[in-house]
Amino acid sequence: TMGTTFIIKIISAQPFKNYQNLEIGIDSVLEEINRQMSTWDPNSELSRFNRNKSINPIPVSSQLFKVVKSAMSVSEKTNGAFDITVFELMGLWGFGPSPKDGIPTDKEIEKVLSNTGWEQVKLLENDIKKLNPNIKIDLNAIAKGYGVDQVFNFIRGLGYKDVFVEIGGELRCSGKNQLNKSWRIGIDNPNIGDYSSNEIAAVIIMDNRSLATSGNYRNFVNIDGEIIGHTINPKLGKPIQTNVLSVTVLAESCMNADGWATALMTMDYESGIEIVRSEKGLDVIWIIERSDTSRRVGRTNGVKIEDSIYEFIQ
């Protein structure tokens, strides 16, 4: 789903008598999200919204409105470090359904940035208004998290308590695993440049929370021999350059964790932890590369780490 894989685990003392119905129900939830928020489907609700150049309020579904509202909240709290109006910008750097070839020029970036900016989108009661008719929205940095939440809530609504839902690395879990222990999640050790390792950087103990990780080590393109990561600074219109290799966010909802992971990936560690300290309900793990190429782990106080191959920043 959503251009990636998904895994669902349900621990039940009773045999699954309605397994096929459960599978059909999960598929229908995922299909509905794709119909609403896919940038790849030209007939999706989001694609139709992006083609609409009216500056009058545009009616949207409650689901799409909810995701955009959550995204706008993260944008406001991070002063635009997270921005869903980057549809054209992502394509300019070779990502999305209509990628451009070659590294963009400053002039091309400047032109796209003139039609970018979360402040150009206004939320009304059930409508979304474009202040700039050329604004296009990309929800790929938050829709997976929303999808996890929707599938999780669907399964929990059937009465199951011990549940694990993961879509493309974003996940939410509750209860216990098959060993009757809290779910444990391994955080990848980023393979970047000449660095290659199959080790898990850290193991997180999950207590009925959601988790999302953002990093440039999985999703990238090769443009004229230069490797470009998919995290673009929405203010500068260019790929990020920070000391952060990956960010993992823990929150109640996976949608919130997903958005914040992307936002924090555009900042250095010091800036990120300063913002997170004032945001309730978030816990974060940073994998950071020092100037000597050694790695350290930064974390907030609420993170329960069972094991880590790196030292922690004090």
mmCIF file of C-alpha atoms in Angstrom, residues 39-40 83-102 104 112-113 116 136-141 216 219 221 223 228-234 237-239 262:
data_model
loop_
_atom_site.group_PDB
_atom_site.id
_atom_site.type_symbol
_atom_site.label_atom_id
_atom_site.label_comp_id
_atom_site.label_asym_id
_atom_site.label_seq_id
_atom_site.Cartn_x
_atom_site.Cartn_y
_atom_site.Cartn_z
ATOM 1 C CA THR A 39 -0.423 11.832 -5.311
ATOM 2 C CA TRP A 40 0.150 8.950 -7.729
ATOM 3 C CA ASP A 83 5.347 21.949 4.753
ATOM 4 C CA ILE A 84 2.805 19.966 2.732
ATOM 5 C CA THR A 85 2.853 22.435 -0.194
ATOM 6 C CA VAL A 86 6.077 20.878 -1.526
ATOM 7 C CA PHE A 87 4.443 18.817 -4.313
ATOM 8 C CA GLU A 88 6.182 20.689 -7.157
ATOM 9 C CA LEU A 89 9.404 20.996 -5.145
ATOM 10 C CA MET A 90 9.636 17.214 -4.678
ATOM 11 C CA GLY A 91 9.139 16.680 -8.403
ATOM 12 C CA LEU A 92 11.858 19.233 -9.138
ATOM 13 C CA TRP A 93 14.345 17.082 -7.196
ATOM 14 C CA GLY A 94 13.289 13.820 -8.872
ATOM 15 C CA PHE A 95 10.623 12.577 -6.436
ATOM 16 C CA GLY A 96 6.894 12.112 -6.869
ATOM 17 C CA PRO A 97 4.704 11.144 -9.838
ATOM 18 C CA SER A 98 6.194 13.745 -12.227
ATOM 19 C CA PRO A 99 9.949 13.851 -11.504
ATOM 20 C CA LYS A 100 12.259 16.206 -13.397
ATOM 21 C CA ASP A 101 15.611 15.063 -14.759
ATOM 22 C CA GLY A 102 18.863 16.686 -13.638
ATOM 23 C CA PRO A 104 17.500 21.999 -10.727
ATOM 24 C CA VAL A 112 8.722 26.733 -7.603
ATOM 25 C CA LEU A 113 9.179 28.375 -4.198
ATOM 26 C CA THR A 116 5.058 27.012 -2.152
ATOM 27 C CA LYS A 136 -0.334 21.845 -4.677
ATOM 28 C CA ILE A 137 -0.322 19.603 -1.619
ATOM 29 C CA ASP A 138 1.805 16.505 -0.974
ATOM 30 C CA LEU A 139 0.771 14.404 2.043
ATOM 31 C CA ASN A 140 3.363 11.650 1.630
ATOM 32 C CA ALA A 141 5.179 12.773 4.799
ATOM 33 C CA ASN A 216 17.691 10.067 3.879
ATOM 34 C CA ASN A 219 14.604 7.044 -0.197
ATOM 35 C CA VAL A 221 17.615 9.426 -6.260
ATOM 36 C CA ILE A 223 20.918 12.749 -10.339
ATOM 37 C CA ILE A 228 20.052 13.233 -3.366
ATOM 38 C CA GLY A 229 18.049 12.384 -0.225
ATOM 39 C CA HIS A 230 14.280 12.879 -0.221
ATOM 40 C CA THR A 231 14.155 15.306 2.727
ATOM 41 C CA ILE A 232 13.969 18.771 1.184
ATOM 42 C CA ASN A 233 14.194 21.953 3.251
ATOM 43 C CA PRO A 234 10.899 23.651 2.263
ATOM 44 C CA GLY A 237 14.029 24.416 -1.689
ATOM 45 C CA LYS A 238 17.122 22.211 -1.436
ATOM 46 C CA PRO A 239 18.075 18.893 0.235
ATOM 47 C CA THR A 262 9.935 14.777 8.846
#
